[in-house]
Every structure is written in structure tokens, then in C-alpha cells.
mmCIF file of C-alpha atoms in Angstrom:
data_model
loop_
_atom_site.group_PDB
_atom_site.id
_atom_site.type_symbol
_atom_site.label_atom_id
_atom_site.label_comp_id
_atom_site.label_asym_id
_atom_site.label_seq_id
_atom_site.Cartn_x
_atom_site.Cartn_y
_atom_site.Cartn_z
ATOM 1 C CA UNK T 1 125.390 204.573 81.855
ATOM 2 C CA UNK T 2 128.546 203.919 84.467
ATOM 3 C CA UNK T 3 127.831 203.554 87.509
ATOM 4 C CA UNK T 4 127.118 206.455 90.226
ATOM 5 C CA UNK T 5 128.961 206.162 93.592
ATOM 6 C CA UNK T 6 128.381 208.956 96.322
ATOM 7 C CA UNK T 7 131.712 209.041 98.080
ATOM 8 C CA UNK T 8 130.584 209.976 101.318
ATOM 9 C CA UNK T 9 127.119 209.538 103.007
ATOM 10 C CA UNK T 10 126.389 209.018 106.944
ATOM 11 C CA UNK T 11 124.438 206.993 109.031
ATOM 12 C CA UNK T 12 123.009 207.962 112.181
ATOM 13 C CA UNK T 13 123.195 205.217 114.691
ATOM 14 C CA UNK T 14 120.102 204.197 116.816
ATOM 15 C CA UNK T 15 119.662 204.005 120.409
ATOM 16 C CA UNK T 16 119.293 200.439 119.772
ATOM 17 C CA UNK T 17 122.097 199.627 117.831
ATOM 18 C CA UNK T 18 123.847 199.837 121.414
ATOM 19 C CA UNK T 19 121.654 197.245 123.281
ATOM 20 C CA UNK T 20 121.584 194.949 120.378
ATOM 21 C CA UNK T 21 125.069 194.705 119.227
ATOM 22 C CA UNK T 22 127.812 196.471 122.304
ATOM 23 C CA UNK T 23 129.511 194.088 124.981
ATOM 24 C CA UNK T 24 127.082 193.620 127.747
ATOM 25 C CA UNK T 25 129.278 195.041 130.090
ATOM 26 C CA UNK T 26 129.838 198.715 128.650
ATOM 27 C CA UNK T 27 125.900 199.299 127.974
ATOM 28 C CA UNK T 28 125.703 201.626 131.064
ATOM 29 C CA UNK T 29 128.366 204.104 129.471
ATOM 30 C CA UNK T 30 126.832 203.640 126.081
ATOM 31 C CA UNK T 31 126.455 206.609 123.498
ATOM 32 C CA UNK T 32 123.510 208.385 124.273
ATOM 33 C CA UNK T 33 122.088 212.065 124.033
ATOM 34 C CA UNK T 34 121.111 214.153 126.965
ATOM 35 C CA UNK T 35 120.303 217.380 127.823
ATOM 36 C CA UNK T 36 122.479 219.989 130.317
ATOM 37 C CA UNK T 37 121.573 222.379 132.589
ATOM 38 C CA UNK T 38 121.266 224.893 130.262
ATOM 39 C CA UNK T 39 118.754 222.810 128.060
ATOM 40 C CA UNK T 40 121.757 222.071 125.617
ATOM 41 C CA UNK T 41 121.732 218.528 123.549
ATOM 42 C CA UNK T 42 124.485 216.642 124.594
ATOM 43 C CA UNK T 43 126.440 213.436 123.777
ATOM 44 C CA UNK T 44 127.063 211.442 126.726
ATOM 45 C CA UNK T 45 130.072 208.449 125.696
ATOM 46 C CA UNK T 46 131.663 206.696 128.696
ATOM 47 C CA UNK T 47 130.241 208.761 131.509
ATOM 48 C CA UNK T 48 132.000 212.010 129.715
ATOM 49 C CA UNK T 49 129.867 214.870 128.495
ATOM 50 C CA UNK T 50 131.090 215.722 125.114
ATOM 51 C CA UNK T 51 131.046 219.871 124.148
ATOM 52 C CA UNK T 52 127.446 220.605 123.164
ATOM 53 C CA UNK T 53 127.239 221.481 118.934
ATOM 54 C CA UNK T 54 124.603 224.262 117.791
ATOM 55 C CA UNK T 55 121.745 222.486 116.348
ATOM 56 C CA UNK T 56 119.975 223.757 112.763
ATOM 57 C CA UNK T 57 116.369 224.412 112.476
ATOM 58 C CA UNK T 58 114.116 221.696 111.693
ATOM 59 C CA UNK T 59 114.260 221.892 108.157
ATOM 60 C CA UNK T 60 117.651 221.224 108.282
ATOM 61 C CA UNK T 61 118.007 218.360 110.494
ATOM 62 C CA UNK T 62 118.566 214.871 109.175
ATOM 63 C CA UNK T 63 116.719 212.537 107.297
ATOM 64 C CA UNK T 64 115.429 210.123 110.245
ATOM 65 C CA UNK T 65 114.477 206.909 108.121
ATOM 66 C CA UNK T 66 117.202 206.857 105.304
ATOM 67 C CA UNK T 67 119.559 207.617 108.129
ATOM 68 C CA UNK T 68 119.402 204.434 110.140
ATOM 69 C CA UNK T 69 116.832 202.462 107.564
ATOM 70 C CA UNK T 70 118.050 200.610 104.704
ATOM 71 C CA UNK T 71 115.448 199.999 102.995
ATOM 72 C CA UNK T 72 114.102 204.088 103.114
ATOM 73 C CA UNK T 73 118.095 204.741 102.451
ATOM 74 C CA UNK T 74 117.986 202.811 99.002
ATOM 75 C CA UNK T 75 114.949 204.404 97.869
ATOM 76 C CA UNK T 76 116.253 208.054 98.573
ATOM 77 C CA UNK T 77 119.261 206.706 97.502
ATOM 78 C CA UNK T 78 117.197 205.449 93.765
ATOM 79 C CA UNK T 79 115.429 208.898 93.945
ATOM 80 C CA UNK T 80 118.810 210.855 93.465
ATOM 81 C CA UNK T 81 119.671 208.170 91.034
ATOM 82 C CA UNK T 82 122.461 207.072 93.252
ATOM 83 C CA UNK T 83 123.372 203.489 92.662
ATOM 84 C CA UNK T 84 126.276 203.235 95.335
ATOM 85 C CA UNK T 85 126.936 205.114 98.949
ATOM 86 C CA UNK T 86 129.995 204.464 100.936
ATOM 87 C CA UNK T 87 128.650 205.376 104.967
ATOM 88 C CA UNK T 88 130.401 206.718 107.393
ATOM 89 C CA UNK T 89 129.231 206.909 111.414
ATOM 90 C CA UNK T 90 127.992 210.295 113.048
ATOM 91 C CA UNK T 91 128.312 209.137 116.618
ATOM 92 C CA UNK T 92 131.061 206.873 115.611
ATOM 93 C CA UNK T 93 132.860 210.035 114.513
ATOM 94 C CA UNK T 94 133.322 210.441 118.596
ATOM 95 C CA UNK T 95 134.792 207.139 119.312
ATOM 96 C CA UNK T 96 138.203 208.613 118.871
ATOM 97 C CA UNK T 97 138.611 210.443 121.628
ATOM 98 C CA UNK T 98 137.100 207.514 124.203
ATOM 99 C CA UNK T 99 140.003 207.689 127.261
ATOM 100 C CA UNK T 100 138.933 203.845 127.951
ATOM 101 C CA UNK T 101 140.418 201.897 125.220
ATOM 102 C CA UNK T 102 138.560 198.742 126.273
ATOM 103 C CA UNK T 103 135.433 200.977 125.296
ATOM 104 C CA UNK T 104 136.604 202.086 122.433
ATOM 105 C CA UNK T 105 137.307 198.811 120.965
ATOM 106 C CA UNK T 106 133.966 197.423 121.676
ATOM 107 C CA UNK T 107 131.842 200.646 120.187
ATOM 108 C CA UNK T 108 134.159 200.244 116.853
ATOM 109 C CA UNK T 109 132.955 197.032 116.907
ATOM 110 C CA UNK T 110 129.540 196.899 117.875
ATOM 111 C CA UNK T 111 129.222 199.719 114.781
ATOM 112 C CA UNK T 112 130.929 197.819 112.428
ATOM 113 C CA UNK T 113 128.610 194.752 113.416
ATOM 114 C CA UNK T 114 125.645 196.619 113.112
ATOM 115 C CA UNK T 115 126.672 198.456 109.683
ATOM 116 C CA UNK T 116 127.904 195.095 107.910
ATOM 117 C CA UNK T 117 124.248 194.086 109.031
ATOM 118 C CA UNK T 118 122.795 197.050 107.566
ATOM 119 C CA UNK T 119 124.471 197.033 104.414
ATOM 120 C CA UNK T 120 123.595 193.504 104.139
ATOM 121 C CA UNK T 121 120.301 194.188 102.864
ATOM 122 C CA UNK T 122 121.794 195.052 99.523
ATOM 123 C CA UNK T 123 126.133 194.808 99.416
ATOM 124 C CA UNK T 124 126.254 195.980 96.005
ATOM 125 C CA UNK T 125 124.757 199.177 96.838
ATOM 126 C CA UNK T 126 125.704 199.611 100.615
ATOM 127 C CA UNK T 127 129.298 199.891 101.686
ATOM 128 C CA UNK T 128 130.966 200.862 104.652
ATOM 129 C CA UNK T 129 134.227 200.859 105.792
ATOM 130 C CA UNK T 130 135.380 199.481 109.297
ATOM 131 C CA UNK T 131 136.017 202.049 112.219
ATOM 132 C CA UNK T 132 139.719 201.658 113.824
ATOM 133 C CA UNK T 133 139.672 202.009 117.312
ATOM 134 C CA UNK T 134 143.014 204.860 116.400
ATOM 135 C CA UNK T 135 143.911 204.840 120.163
ATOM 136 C CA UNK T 136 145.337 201.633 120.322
ATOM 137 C CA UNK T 137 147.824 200.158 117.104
ATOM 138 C CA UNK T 138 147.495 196.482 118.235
ATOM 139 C CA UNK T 139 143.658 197.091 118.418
ATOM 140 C CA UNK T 140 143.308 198.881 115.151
ATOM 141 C CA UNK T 141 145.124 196.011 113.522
ATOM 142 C CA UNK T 142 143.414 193.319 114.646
ATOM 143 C CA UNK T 143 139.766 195.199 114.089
ATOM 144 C CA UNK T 144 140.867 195.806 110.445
ATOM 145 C CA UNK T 145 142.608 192.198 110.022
ATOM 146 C CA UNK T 146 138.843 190.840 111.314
ATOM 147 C CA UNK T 147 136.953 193.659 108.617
ATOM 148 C CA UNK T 148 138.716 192.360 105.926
ATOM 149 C CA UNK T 149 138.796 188.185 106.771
ATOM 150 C CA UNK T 150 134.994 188.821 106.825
ATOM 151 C CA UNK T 151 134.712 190.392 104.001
ATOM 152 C CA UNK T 152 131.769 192.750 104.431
ATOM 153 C CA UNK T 153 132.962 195.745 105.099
ATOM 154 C CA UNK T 154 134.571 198.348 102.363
ATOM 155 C CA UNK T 155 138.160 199.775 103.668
ATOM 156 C CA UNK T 156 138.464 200.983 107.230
ATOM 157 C CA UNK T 157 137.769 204.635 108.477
ATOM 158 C CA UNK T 158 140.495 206.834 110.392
ATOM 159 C CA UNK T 159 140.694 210.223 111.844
ATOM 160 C CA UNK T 160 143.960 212.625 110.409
ATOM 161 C CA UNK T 161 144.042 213.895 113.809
ATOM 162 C CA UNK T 162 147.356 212.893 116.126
ATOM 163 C CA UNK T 163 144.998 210.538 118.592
ATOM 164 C CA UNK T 164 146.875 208.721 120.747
ATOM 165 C CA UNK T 165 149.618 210.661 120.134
ATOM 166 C CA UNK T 166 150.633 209.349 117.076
ATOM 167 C CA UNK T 167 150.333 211.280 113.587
ATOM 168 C CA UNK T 168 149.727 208.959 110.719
ATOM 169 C CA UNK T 169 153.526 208.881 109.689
ATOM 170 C CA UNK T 170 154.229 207.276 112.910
ATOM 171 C CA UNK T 171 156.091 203.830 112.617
ATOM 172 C CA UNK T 172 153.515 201.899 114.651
ATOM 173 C CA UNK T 173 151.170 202.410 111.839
ATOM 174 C CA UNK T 174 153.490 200.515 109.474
ATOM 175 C CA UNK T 175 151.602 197.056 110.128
ATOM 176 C CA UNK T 176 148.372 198.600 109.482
ATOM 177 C CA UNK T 177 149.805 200.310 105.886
ATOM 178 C CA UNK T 178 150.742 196.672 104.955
ATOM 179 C CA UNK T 179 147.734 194.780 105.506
ATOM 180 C CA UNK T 180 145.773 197.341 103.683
ATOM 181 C CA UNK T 181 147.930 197.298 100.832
ATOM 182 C CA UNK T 182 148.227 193.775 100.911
ATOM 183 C CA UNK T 183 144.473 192.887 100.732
ATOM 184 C CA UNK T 184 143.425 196.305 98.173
ATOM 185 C CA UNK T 185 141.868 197.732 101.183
ATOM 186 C CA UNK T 186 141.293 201.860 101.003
ATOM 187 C CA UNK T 187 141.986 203.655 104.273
ATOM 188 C CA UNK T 188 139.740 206.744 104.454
ATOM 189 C CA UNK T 189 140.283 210.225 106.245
ATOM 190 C CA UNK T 190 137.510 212.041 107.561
ATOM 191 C CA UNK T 191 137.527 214.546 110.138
ATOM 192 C CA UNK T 192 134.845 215.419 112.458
ATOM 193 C CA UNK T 193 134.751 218.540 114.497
ATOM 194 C CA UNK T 194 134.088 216.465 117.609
ATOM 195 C CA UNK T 195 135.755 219.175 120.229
ATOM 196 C CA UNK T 196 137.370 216.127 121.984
ATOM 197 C CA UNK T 197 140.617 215.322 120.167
ATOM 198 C CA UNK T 198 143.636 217.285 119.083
ATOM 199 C CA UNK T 199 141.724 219.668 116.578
ATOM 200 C CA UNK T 200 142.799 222.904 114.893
ATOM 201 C CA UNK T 201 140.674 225.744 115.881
ATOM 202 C CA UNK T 202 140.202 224.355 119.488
ATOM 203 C CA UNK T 203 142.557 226.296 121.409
ATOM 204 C CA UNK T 204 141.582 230.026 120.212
ATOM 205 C CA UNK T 205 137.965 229.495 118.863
ATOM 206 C CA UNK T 206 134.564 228.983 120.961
ATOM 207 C CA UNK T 207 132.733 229.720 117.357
ATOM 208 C CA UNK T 208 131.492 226.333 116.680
ATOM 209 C CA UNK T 209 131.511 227.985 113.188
ATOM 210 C CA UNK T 210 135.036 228.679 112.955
ATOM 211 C CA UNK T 211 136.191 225.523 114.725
ATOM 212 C CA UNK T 212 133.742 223.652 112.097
ATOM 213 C CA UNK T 213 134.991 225.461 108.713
ATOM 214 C CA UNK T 214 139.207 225.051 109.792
ATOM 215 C CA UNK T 215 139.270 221.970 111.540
ATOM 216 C CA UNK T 216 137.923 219.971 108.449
ATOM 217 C CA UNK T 217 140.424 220.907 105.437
ATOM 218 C CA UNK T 218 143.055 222.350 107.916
ATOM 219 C CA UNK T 219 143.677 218.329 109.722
ATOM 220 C CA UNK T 220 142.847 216.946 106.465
ATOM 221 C CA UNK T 221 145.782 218.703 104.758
ATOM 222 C CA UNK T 222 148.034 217.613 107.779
ATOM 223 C CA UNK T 223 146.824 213.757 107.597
ATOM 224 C CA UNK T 224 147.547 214.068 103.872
ATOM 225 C CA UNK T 225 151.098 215.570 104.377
ATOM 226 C CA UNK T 226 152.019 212.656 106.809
ATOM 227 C CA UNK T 227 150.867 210.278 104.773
ATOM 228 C CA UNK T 228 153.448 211.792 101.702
ATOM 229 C CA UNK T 229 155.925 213.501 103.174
ATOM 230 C CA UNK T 230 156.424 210.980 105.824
ATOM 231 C CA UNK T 231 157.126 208.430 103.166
ATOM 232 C CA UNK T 232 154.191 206.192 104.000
ATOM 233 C CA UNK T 233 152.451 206.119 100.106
ATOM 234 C CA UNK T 234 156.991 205.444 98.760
ATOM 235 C CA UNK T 235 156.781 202.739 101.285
ATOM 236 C CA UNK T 236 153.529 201.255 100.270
ATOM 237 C CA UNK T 237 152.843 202.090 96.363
ATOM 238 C CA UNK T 238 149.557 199.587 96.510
ATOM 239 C CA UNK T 239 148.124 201.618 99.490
ATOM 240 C CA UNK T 240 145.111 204.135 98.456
ATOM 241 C CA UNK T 241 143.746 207.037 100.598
ATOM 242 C CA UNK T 242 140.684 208.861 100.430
ATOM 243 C CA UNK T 243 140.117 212.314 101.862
ATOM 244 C CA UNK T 244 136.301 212.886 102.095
ATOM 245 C CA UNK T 245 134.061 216.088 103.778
ATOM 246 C CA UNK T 246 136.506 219.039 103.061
ATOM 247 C CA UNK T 247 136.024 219.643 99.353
ATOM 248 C CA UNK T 248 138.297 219.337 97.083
ATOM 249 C CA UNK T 249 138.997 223.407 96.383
ATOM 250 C CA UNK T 250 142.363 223.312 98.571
ATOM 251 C CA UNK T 251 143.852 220.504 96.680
ATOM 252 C CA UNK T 252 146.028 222.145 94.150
ATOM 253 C CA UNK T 253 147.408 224.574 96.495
ATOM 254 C CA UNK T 254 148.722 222.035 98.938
ATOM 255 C CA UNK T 255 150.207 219.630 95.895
ATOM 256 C CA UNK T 256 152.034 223.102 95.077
ATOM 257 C CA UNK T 257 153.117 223.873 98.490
ATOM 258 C CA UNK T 258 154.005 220.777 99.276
ATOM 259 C CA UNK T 259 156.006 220.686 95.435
ATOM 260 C CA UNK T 260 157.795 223.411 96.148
ATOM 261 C CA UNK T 261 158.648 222.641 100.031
ATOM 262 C CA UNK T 262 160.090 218.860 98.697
ATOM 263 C CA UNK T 263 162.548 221.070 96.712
ATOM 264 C CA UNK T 264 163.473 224.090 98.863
ATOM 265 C CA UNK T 265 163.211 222.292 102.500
ATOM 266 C CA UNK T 266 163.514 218.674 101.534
ATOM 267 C CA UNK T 267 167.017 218.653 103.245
ATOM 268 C CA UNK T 268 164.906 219.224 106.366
ATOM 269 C CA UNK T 269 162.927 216.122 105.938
ATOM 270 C CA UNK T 270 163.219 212.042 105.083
ATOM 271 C CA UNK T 271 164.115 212.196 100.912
ATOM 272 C CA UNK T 272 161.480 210.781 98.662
ATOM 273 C CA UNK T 273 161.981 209.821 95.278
ATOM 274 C CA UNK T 274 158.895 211.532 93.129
ATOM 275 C CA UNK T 275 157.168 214.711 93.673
ATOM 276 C CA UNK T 276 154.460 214.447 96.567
ATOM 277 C CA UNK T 277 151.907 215.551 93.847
ATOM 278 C CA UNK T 278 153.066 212.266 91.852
ATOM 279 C CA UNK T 279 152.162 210.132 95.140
ATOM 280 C CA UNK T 280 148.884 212.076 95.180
ATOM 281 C CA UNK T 281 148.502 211.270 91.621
ATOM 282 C CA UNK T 282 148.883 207.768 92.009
ATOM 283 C CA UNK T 283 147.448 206.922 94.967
ATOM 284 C CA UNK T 284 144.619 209.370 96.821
ATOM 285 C CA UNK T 285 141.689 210.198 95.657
ATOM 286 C CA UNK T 286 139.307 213.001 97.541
ATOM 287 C CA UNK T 287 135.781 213.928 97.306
ATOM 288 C CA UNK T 288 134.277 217.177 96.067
ATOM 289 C CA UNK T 289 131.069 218.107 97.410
ATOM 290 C CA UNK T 290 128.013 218.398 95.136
ATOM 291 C CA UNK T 291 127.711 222.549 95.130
ATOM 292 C CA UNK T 292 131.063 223.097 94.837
ATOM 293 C CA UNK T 293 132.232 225.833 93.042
ATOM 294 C CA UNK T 294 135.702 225.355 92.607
ATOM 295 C CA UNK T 295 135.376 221.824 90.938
ATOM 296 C CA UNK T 296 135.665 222.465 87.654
ATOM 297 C CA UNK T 297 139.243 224.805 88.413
ATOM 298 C CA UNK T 298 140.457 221.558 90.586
ATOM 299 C CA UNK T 299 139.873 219.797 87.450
ATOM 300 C CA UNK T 300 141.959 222.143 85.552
ATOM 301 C CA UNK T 301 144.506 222.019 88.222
ATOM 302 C CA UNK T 302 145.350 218.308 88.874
ATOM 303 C CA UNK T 303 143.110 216.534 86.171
ATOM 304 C CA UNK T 304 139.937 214.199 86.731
ATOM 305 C CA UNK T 305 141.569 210.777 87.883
ATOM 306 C CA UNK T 306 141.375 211.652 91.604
ATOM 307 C CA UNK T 307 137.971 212.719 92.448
ATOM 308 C CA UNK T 308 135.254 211.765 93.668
ATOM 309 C CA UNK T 309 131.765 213.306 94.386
ATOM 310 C CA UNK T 310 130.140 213.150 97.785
ATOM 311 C CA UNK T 311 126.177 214.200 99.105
ATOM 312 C CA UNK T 312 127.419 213.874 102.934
ATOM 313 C CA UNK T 313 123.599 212.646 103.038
ATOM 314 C CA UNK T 314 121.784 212.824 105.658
ATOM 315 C CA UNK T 315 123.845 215.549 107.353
ATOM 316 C CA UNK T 316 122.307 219.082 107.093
ATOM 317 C CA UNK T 317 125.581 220.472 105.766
ATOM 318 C CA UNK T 318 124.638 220.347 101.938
ATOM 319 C CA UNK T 319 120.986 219.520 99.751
ATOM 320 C CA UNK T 320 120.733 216.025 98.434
ATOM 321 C CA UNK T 321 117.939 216.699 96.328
ATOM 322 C CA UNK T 322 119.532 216.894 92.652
ATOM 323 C CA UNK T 323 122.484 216.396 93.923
ATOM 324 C CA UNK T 324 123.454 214.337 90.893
ATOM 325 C CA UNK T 325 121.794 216.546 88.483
ATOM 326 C CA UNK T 326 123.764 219.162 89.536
ATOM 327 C CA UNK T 327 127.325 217.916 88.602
ATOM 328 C CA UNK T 328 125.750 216.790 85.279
ATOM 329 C CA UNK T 329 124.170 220.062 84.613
ATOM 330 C CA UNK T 330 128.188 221.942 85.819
ATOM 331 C CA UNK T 331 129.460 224.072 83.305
ATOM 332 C CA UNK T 332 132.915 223.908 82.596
ATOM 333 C CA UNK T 333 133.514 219.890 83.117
ATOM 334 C CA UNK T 334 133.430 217.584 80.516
ATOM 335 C CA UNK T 335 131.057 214.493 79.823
ATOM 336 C CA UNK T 336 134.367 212.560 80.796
ATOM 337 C CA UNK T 337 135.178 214.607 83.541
ATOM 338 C CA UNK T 338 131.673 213.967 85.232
ATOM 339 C CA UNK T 339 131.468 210.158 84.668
ATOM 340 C CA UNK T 340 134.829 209.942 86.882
ATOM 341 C CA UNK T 341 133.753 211.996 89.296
ATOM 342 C CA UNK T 342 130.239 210.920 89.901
ATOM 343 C CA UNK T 343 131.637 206.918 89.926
ATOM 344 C CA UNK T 344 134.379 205.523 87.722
ATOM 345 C CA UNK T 345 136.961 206.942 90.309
ATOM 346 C CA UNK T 346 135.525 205.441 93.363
ATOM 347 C CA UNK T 347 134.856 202.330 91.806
ATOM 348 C CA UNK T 348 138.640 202.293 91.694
ATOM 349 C CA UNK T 349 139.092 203.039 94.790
ATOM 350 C CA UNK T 350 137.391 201.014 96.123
ATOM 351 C CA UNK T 351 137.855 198.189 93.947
ATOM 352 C CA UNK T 352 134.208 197.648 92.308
ATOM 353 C CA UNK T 353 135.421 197.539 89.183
#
């Protein structure tokens, strides 16, 4: 039986992953939680107090071991019959909108420390790509030039959102395109409604709901439209993207819009020589989350080569019990349909194979 890679899992970073691994010097304005005056849970990153997020009930809340223990992470991990997870950071998720770019350089890499030490206890299984410090090129490229001369770490992490004022078609990210293509290094998007970055939603909603259920797909799409119609996958034909935690449901519709905009507006825009679903096609890959619906009409839509599957463990946001089952057991896909999906794709992607 192939392999089964979950696409997109988190950890959640300990208290003392900050005294044991960040600069000496920024351990006063390390990531912590607190509580406001109004008895809301709070992150507290650089002496700013981030916008407080609704918590769920108990039963909902996070797995505590498996979240920060690797050891209790592979056996939930061997439980769901998992035999790969790709991690992602929770509080890392907020390093993007640090104002002190010293600071922000030295969380991204006191986390990436600290994960290539986690996912030491078993490489094969654990991966993790590098977080960028995004506010600073020259920092970003030197942080993913020092991921990837190590060795250890699986691709480096991004946010689609414009931080530091630059959208991911901007020039100064042409460096960065390069040595990831160069070295078969992924690049993955994930957004995070974090309420401290240039966010759709933000400026008209106060729902945490509503900024939550736009501001995933909605920058998503926008990261992925830079990243095509902006030329950057023509310029770099080696360079692979991943587009995890916004379903995959939306996909056809914006290879369609984007289709039809290439030919009705493309004199509006930089000319590209293929279709920007044919750059999709060849080059991104995005990961459809275990309950959803609309996976087997995606499949329909684009065909089975560019997704993946993702739990999102240990966030509340979907079950992970059977979450593997569950795509097995979904009508409407075929047996070759689900073994891409639930690993041969991401094993491409991120070179395991």
C-alpha cells in the first residue's frame, strides 16, 4: 500500500520552546498568552497585544501531547494510519506581522530550530518546512538558503498576504523563486486569520467568523494569481507551490476565471505563454480537507494530479479520527484517485519519492 502523507498538520509551540531555542536578548518580548481586562486569551508577541480569537469548548480544543510531543504525535499519527505529516506553526502563523524585523528573524528561527529538532525523532515521518521571516527579502533568503544547506527541514512556509508590502509577484522575490527551484524546494501558502496583516475581511467584519471563512480561500486565490499571472511559475518552470487550509472546492472556478481573464484582459497584464490553468497543472498542488464535499467534483474538474489531502491536526477546525477512512470510504473517487490524494501527490511535491 503507497504511502499516506497528510498535507497539512500543526504544531503548537511550547512556552519553552522560547527559552530554549530564541536569542537571549528578545526572551522578554517572547510569544506568550495572556489574559485582558475583559478576561479574553490573548497573544502577547513583541510587547503588542494581538486581537483576541473566540475560543471552542473543551471538546474542541487541541490535542495537547501530539501537538508539541513527537513521540504522542507519531502514535496518533499510526492510529489514523498516517505514515507522513508535513507541520506547520500555530503561533508561528503570527510572526508575519512582527513590526521589529530583528524579532522576526530570530522567532523564524528559533521555530525552525526547535521543529528540525522535533522532527528529528523520526525524519521519514516528520517534516516541516522552514518559516520565512516575509518582512524582510534579504532575511527570507538567507533563512531559506540556511533550511536547505542543512538539510532538515521540508520546503519553506509563506503567507499569500502583501506583508511588507510586497505581493508575491514582486521582483524582490525573484532570488528566493530561484533558490527554491534550484535545490527542488516546495514553497507553501497558508493563510492564517491572524487580524494583524493585510487580510480580507478585516476592514468591514468584527465576526471572527466571517473574517475566518473569507480571509482563508479569498488571500489564497490572490497569492495563487500572483504567483501565475505575475509570471513567476513561466519564469521558474522547476518551482512548485502548495496551497494548504482552504479546501480545494474553489479551485476550478478560479483556473476558469483566471482562463478566461488571460484571454479577454490579458492585454491589461504581462503576456504569458500557456493558459494559467496549464501552470497550475504543472506546477501547484493544493490540499483538500478530509470532509470535504466537493472533492470528488474538483476531481472531475481539473483531474487527480494536484491534490493533496490534509487533517489540519491538532486544530479544532475538522475531526481527525477516521480521517483516512473517510476519503477511502468517498463515493464518487476512484481507487486511483484516492491513492494520489491521500500520498502519491505529496510525495511529489515534496520530493519523497
Amino acid at each position: 500500500m503507497s504511502l499516506v502523507i497528510d498535507a497539512d498538520a500543526h504544531f503548537i509551540e511550547p512556552d519553552q520552546l522560547w527559552n530554549d531555542y530564541l536569542e537571549p536578548k528578545y526572551r522578554d518580548v517572547r510569544p506568550r498568552a495572556v489574559q485582558d481586562s475583559q478576561g479574553r486569551r490573548r497573544r502577547l508577541i513583541g510587547g503588542k497585544l494581538l486581537p483576541p480569537i473566540p475560543m471552542p469548548p473543551p471538546k474542541q480544543r487541541a490535542r495537547a501531547e501530539g501537538a508539541h510531543d513527537p513521540d504522542a504525535r507519531l502514535r496518533d499519527m499510526d492510529k489514523a494510519g498516517i505514515d507522513v505529516m508535513v507541520m506547520y506553526p500555530t503561533t508561528g502563523l503570527y510572526f508575519f506581522g512582527v513590526e521589529d524585523v530583528g524579532l522576526a528573524i530570530a522567532l523564524c528561527r528559533a521555530y525552525n530550530d526547535w521543529a528540525r529538532d522535533f522532527c528529528a525523532r523520526d525524519p521519514k515521518r516528520l517534516l516541516a518546512p522552514a518559516v520565512l521571516p516575509q518582512q524582510d527579502v534579504a532575511a527570507a533568503l538567507a533563512e531559506a538558503r540556511r533550511a536547505i544547506e542543512e538539510g532538515k527541514l521540508n520546503g519553506v512556509f509563506m503567507r499569500p498576504n502583501p506583508i511588507g508590502g510586497r505581493n508575491l509577484d514582486n521582483p524582490a522575490w525573484e532570488p528566493l523563486w530561484a533558490l527554491l527551484e534550484a535545490n527542488r524546494v516546495p514553497v507553501v501558502l497558508h493563510e492564517g486569520t491572524t487580524q494583524d496583516v493585510p487580510q480580507v475581511g478585516y476592514d468591514r467584519f468584527e465576526n471572527f467568523l466571517y473574517r475566518h471563512m473569507v480571509s482563508h480561500p479569498f488571500e489564497q486565490q490572490m497569492g495563487l494569481l500572483c504567483l501565475i499571472a505575475g509570471g513567476v511559475l513561466e519564469r521558474h518552470p522547476g518551482l512548485n507551490v502548495a496551497i494548504v487550509e482552504c479546501g480545494v472546492g474553489w479551485v476550478p472556478y478560479w483556473l476558469d476565471r483566471m482562463d478566461d481573464h488571460a484571454i479577454h484582459w490579458g492585454h491589461a497584464s504581462a503576456p504569458l505563454a500557456l493558459k494559467p490553468s496549464e501552470y497550475f497543472k504543472r506546477q501547484c498542488f493544493v490540499a483538500a480537507e478530509g470532509d470535504e464535499r466537493l472533492l470528488r467534483f474538483t476531481v472531475d474538474a481539473i483531474g487527480d494530479d494536484n491534490i493533496c489531502f490534509s487533517s489540519d491536526y491538532p486544530h479544532p477546525d475538522h475531526e481527525f479520527d477516521g480521517i483516512v477512512q473517510n476519503i477511502r470510504a468517498m463515493p464518487g473517487l476512484s481507487d486511483q484517485s484516492k491513492v494520489k490524494i491521500l500520498g502519491e501527490n505529496a510525495a511529489r511535491l515534496f520530493s519523497l519519492c
